[in-house]
PDB file of C-alpha atoms in Angstrom:
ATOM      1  CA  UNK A   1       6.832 -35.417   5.787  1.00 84.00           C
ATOM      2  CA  UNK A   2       8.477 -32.512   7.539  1.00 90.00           C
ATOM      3  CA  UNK A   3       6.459 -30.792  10.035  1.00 93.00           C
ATOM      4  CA  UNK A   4       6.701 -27.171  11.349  1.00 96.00           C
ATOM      5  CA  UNK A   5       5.610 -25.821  14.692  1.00 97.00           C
ATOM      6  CA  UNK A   6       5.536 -22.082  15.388  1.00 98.00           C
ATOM      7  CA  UNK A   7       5.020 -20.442  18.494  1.00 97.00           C
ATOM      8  CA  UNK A   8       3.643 -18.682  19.885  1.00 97.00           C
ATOM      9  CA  UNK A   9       0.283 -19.010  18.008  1.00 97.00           C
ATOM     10  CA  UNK A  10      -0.773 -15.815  19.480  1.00 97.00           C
ATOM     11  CA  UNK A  11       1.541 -12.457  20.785  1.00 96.00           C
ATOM     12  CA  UNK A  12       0.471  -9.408  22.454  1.00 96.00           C
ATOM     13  CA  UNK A  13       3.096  -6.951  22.111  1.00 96.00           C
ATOM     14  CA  UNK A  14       3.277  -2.845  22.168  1.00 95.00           C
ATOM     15  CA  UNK A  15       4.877  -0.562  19.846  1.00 96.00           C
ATOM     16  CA  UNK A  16       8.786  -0.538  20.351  1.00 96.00           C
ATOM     17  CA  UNK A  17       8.778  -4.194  21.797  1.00 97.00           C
ATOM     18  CA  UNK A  18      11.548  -6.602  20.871  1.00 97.00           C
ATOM     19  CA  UNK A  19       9.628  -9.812  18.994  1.00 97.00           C
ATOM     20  CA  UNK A  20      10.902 -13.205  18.415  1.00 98.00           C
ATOM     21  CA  UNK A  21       8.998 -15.778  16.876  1.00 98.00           C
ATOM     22  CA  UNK A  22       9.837 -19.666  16.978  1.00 98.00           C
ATOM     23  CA  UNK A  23       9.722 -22.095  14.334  1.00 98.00           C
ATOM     24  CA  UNK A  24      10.869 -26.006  14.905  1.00 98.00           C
ATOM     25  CA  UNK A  25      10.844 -28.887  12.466  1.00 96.00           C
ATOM     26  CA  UNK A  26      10.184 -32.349  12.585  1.00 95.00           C
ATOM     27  CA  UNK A  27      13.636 -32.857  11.319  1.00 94.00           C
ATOM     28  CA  UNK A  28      16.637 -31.102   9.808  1.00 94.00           C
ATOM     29  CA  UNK A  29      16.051 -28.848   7.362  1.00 93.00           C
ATOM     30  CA  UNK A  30      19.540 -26.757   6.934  1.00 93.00           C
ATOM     31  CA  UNK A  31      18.564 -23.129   6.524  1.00 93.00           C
ATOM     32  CA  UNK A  32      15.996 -23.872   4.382  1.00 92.00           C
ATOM     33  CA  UNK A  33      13.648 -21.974   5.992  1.00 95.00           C
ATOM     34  CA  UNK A  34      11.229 -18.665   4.456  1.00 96.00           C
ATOM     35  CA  UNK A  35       9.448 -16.020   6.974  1.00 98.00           C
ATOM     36  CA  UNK A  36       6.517 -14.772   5.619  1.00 98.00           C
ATOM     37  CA  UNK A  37       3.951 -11.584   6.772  1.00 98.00           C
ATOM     38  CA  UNK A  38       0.133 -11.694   6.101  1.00 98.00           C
ATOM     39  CA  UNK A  39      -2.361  -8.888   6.578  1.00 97.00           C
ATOM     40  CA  UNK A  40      -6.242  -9.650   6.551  1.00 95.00           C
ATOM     41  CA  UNK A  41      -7.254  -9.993   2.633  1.00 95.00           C
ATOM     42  CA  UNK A  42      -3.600  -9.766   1.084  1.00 97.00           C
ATOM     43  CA  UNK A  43      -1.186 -12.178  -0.265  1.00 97.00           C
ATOM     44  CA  UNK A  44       1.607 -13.126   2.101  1.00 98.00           C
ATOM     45  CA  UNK A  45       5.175 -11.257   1.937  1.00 97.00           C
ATOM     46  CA  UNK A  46       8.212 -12.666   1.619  1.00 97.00           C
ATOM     47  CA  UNK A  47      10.525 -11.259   4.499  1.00 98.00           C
ATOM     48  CA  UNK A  48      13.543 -13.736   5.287  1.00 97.00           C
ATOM     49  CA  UNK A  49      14.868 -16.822   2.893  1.00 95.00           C
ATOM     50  CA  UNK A  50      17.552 -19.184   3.572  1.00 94.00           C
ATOM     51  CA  UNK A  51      16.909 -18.885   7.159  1.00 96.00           C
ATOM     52  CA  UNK A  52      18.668 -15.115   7.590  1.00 97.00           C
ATOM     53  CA  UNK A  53      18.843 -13.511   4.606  1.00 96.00           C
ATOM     54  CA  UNK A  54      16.424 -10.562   4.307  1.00 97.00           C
ATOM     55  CA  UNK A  55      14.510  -9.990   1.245  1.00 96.00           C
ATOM     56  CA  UNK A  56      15.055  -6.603  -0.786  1.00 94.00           C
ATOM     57  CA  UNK A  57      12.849  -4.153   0.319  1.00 96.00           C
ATOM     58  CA  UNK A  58      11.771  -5.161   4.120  1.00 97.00           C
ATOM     59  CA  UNK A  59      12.875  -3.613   6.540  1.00 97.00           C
ATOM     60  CA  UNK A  60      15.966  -3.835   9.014  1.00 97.00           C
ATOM     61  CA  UNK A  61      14.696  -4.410  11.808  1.00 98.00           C
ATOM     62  CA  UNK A  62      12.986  -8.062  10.826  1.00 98.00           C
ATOM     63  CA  UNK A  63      15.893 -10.576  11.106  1.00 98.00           C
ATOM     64  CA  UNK A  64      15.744 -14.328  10.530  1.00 98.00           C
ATOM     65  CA  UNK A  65      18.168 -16.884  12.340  1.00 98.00           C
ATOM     66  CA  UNK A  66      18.890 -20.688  13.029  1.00 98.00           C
ATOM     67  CA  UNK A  67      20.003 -23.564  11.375  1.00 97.00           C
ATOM     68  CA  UNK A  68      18.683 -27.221  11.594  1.00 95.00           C
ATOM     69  CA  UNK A  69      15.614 -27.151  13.222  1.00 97.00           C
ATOM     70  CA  UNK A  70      15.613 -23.880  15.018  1.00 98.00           C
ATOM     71  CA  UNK A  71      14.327 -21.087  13.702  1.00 98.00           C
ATOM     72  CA  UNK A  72      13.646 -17.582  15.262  1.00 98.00           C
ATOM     73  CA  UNK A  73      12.170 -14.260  13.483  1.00 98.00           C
ATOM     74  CA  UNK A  74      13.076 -11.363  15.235  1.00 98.00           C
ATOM     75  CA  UNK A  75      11.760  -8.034  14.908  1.00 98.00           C
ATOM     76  CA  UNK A  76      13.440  -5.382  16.808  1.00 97.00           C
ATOM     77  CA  UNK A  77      11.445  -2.208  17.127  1.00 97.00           C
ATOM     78  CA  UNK A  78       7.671  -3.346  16.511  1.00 97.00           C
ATOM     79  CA  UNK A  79       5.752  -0.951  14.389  1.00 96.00           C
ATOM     80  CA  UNK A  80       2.109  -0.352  13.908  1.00 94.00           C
ATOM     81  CA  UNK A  81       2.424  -1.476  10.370  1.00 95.00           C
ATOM     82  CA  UNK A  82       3.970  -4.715  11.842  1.00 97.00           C
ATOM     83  CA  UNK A  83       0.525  -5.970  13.487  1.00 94.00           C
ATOM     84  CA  UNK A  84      -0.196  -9.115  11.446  1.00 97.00           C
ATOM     85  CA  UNK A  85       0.336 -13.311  11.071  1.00 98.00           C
ATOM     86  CA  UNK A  86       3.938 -14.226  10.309  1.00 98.00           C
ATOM     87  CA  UNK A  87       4.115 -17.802   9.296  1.00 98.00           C
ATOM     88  CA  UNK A  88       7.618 -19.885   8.657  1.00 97.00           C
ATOM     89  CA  UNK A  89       7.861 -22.084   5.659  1.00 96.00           C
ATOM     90  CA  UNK A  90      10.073 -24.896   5.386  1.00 94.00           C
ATOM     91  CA  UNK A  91      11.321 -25.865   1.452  1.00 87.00           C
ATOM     92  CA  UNK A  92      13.911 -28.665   2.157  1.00 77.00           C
ATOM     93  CA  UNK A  93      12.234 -31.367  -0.010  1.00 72.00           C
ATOM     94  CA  UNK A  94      10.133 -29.200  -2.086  1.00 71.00           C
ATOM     95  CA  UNK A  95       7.231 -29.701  -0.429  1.00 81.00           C
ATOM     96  CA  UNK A  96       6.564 -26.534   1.200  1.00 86.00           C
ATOM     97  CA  UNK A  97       5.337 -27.554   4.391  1.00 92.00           C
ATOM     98  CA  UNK A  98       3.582 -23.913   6.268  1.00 95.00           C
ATOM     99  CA  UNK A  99       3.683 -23.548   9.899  1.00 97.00           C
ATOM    100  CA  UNK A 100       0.605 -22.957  11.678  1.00 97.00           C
ATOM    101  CA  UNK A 101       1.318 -18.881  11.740  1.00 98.00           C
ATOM    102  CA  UNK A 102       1.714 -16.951  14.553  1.00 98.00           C
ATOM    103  CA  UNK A 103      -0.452 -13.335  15.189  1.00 98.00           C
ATOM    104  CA  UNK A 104       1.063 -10.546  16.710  1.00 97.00           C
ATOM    105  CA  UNK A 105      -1.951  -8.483  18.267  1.00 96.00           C
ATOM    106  CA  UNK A 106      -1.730  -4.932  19.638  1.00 88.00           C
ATOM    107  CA  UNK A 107      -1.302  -5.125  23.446  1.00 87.00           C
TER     108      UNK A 107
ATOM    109  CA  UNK B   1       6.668  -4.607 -12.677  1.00 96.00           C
ATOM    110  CA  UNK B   2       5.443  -8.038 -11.465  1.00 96.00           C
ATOM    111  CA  UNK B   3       2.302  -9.351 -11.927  1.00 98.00           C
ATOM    112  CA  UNK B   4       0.402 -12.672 -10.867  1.00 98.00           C
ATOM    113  CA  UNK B   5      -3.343 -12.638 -11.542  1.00 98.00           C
ATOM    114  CA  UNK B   6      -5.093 -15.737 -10.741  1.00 98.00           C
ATOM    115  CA  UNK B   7      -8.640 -17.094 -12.138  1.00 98.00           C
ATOM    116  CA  UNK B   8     -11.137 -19.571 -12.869  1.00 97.00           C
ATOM    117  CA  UNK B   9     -12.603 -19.573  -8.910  1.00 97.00           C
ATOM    118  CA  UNK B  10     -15.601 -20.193  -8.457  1.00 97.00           C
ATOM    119  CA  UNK B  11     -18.364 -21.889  -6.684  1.00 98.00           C
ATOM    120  CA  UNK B  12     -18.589 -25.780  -7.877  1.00 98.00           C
ATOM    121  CA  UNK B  13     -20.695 -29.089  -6.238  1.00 97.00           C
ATOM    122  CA  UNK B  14     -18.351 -31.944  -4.761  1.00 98.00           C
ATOM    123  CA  UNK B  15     -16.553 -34.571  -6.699  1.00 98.00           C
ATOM    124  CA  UNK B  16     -16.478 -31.357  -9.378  1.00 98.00           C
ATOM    125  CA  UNK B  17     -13.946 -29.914 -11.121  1.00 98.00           C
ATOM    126  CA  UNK B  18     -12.285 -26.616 -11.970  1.00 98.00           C
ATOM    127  CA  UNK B  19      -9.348 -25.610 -13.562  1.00 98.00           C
ATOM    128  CA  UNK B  20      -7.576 -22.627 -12.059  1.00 98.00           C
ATOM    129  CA  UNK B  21      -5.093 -20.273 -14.058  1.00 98.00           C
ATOM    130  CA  UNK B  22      -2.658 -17.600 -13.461  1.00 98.00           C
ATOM    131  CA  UNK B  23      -1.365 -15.091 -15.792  1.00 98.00           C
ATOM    132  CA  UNK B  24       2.104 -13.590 -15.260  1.00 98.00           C
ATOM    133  CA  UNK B  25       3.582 -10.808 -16.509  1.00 98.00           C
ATOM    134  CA  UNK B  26       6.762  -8.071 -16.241  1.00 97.00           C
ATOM    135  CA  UNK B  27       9.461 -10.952 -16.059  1.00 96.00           C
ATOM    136  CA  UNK B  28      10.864 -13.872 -17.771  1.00 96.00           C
ATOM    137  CA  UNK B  29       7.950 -16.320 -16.683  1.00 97.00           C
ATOM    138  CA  UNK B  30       9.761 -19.259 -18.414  1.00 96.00           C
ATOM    139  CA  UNK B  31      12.910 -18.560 -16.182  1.00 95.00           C
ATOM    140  CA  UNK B  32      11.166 -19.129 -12.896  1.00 95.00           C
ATOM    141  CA  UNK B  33       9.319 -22.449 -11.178  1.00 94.00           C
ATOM    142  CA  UNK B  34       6.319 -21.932  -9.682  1.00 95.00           C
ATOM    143  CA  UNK B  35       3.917 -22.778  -6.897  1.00 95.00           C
ATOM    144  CA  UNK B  36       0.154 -22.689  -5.807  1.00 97.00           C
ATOM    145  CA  UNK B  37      -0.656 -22.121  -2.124  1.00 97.00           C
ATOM    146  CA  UNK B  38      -4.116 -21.954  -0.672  1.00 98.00           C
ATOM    147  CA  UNK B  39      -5.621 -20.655   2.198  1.00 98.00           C
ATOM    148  CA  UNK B  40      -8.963 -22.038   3.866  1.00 98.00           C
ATOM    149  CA  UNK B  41     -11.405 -19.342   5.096  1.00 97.00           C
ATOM    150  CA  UNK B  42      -9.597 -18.083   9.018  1.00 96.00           C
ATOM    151  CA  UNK B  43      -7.207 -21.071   8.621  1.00 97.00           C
ATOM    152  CA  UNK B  44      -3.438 -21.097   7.639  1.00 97.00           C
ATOM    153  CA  UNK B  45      -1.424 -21.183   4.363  1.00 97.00           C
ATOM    154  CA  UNK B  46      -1.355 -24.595   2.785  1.00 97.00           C
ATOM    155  CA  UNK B  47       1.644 -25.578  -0.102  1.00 95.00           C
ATOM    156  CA  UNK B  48      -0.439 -27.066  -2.780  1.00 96.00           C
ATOM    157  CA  UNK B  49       1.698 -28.053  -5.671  1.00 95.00           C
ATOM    158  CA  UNK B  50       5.105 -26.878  -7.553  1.00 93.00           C
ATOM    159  CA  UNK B  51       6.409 -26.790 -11.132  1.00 94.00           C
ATOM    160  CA  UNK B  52      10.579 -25.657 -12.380  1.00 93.00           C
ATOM    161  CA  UNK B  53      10.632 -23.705 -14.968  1.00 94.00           C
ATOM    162  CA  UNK B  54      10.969 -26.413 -17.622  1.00 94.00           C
ATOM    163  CA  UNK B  55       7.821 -28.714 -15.960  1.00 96.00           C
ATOM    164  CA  UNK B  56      10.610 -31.091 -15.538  1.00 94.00           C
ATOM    165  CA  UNK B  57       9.833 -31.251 -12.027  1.00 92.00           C
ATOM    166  CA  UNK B  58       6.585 -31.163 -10.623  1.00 94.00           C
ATOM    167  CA  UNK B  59       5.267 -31.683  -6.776  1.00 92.00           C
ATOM    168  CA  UNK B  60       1.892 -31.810  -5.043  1.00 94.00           C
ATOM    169  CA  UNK B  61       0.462 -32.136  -1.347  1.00 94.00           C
ATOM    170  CA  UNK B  62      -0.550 -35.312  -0.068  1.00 93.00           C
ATOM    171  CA  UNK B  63      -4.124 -34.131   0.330  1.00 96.00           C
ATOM    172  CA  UNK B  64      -4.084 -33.247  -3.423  1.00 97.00           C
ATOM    173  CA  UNK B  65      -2.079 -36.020  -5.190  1.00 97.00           C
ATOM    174  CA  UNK B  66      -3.855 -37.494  -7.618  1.00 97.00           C
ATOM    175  CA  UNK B  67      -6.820 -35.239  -7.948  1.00 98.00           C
ATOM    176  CA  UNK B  68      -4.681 -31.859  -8.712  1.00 98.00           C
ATOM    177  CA  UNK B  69      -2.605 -31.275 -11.824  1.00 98.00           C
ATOM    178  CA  UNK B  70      -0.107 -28.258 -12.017  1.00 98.00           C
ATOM    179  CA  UNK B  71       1.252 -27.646 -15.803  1.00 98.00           C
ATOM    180  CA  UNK B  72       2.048 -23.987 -17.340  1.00 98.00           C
ATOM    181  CA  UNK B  73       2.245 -23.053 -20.861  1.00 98.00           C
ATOM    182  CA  UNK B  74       5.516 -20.884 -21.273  1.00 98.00           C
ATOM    183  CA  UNK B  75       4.891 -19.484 -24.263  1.00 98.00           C
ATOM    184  CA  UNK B  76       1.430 -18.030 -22.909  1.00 98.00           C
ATOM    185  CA  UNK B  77       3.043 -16.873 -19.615  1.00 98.00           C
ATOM    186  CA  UNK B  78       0.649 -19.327 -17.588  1.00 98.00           C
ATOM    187  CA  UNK B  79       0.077 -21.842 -14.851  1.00 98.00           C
ATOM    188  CA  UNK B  80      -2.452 -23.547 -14.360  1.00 98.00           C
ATOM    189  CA  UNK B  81      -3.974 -25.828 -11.880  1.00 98.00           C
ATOM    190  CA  UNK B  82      -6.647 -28.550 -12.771  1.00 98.00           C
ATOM    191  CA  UNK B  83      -8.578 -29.993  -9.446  1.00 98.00           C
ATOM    192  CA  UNK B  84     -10.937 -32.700 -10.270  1.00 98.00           C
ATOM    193  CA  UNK B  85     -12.834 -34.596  -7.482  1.00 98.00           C
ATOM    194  CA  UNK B  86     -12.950 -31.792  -5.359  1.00 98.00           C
ATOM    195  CA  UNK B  87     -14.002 -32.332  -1.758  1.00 98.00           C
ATOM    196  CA  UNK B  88     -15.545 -29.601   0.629  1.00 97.00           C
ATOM    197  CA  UNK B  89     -11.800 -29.331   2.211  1.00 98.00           C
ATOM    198  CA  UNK B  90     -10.430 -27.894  -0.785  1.00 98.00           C
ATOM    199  CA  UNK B  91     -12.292 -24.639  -0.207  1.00 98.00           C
ATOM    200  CA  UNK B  92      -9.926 -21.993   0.110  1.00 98.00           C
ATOM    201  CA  UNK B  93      -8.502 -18.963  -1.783  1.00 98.00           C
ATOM    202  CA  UNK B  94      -5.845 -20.378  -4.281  1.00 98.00           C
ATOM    203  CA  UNK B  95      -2.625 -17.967  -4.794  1.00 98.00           C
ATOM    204  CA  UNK B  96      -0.108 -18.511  -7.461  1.00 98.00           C
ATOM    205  CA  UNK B  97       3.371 -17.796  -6.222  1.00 97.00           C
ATOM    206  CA  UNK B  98       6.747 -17.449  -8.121  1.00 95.00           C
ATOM    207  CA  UNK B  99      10.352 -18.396  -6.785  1.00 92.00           C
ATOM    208  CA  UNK B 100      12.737 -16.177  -5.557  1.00 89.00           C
ATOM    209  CA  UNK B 101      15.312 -16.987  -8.062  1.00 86.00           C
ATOM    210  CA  UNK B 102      15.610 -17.568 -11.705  1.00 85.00           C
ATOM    211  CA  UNK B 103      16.048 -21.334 -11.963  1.00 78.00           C
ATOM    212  CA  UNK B 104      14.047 -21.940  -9.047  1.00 74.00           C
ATOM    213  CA  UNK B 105      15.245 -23.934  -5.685  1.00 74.00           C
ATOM    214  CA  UNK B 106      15.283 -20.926  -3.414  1.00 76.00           C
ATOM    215  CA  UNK B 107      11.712 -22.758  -2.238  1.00 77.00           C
ATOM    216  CA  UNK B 108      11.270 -18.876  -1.607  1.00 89.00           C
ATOM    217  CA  UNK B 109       7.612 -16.788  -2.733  1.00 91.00           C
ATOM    218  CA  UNK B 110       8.622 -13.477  -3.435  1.00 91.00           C
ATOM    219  CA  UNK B 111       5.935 -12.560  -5.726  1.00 96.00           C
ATOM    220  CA  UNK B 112       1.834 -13.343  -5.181  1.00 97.00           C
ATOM    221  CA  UNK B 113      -1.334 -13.217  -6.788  1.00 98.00           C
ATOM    222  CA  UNK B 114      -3.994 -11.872  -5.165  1.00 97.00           C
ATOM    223  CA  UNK B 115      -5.861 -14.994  -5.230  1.00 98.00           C
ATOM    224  CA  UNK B 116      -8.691 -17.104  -6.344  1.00 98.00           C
ATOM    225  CA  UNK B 117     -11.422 -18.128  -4.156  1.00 98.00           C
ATOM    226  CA  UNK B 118     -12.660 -21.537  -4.587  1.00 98.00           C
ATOM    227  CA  UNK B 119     -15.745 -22.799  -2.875  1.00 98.00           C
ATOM    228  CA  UNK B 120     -16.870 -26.422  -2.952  1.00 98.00           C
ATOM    229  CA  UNK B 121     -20.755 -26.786  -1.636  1.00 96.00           C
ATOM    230  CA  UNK B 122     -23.353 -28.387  -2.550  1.00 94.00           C
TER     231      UNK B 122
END
């Protein structure tokens, strides 16, 4: 089974910071790769698919890259709304292996 | 508009069963494949199980294979999940997630319930 490892598991970071996330798999997985956002007591939301492509409605400055087995979510300008867990999904053999989720604290 | 509303939670005594369901509406529900993904109290997101469109194709966890089985019932706009010999692991909130796409294969959630809580104690 693929396996996914984010890091960091936890980031302090201010308003207006630059962010970048890391997600690595066991093995190759293309760009089939999904960034996700949870808030305490909601559903996750969908942010990036196919590695870069940013779902309809988020905004700008979240931006997915890599190929492979590198993976980075970037967000450019952090916002107070942005203050939550952001986990990477992997969806190369259908099993839909999560990483561990990463949570970007208030500095 | 898009809606995913999960049920059947509940608390239930291990080696039980339950049978977990999720009603969609405000889209073609028979055009999409589907997933359930869980969530442990303070722990992660876990992929549970996937179904296309059709039920052609169906997929579960390791830690659920053979104990979990995902169907849906097109015509009713519903998926279901049916957990039998449920262990104190399984606890978790269960969400019901569609694909990105119609036709499935994106491996993409962009629509979620709001979950099901499932507690296995004795």
């Amino acid at each position: 089974d693929i396996q996914m490892t984010q890091s960091p598991s936890t980031l302090s970071a201010s308003v207006g910071d630059r962010v970048t996330i890391t997600c690595r798999a066991s093995q190759s997985i293309s760009s089939w790769l999904a960034w996700y956002q949870q808030k305490p007591g909601k559903a996750p939301k969908l942010l990036i698919y196919k590695a870069s492509s940013l779902e309809s409605g988020v905004p700008s400055r979240f931006s997915g890259s890599g190929s492979g087995t590198e993976f980075t979510l970037t967000i450019s300008s952090l916002q107070p709304d942005d203050f939550a867990t952001y986990y990477c999904q992997q969806y190369n053999s259908y099993l839909g292996t999560f990483g561990q989720g990463t949570k970007v604290e208030i500095k | 508009e898009v809606q995913l509303v999960e049920s059947g939670g509940g608390l239930v005594q291990p080696g039980g069963s339950l049978r977990l369901s999720c009603a969609a509406s405000g889209f073609t529900f028979s055009s999409y494949s589907m997933n359930w993904v869980r969530q442990a109290p303070g722990k992660g997101l876990e992929w549970v199980s996937y179904i296309s469109s059709s039920s052609s194709t169906i997929y579960y966890a390791d830690s659920v294979k053979g104990r979990f089985t995902i169907s849906r019932d097109n015509a009713k706009n519903s998926l279901y999940l049916q957990m039998n010999s449920l262990r104190d692991e399984d606890t978790a909130v269960y969400y019901c997630a569609r694909d990105l796409i119609v036709g499935g294969g994106s491996g993409s959630s962009s629509y979620w319930g709001q979950g099901t809580l499932v507690t296995v104690s004795s």
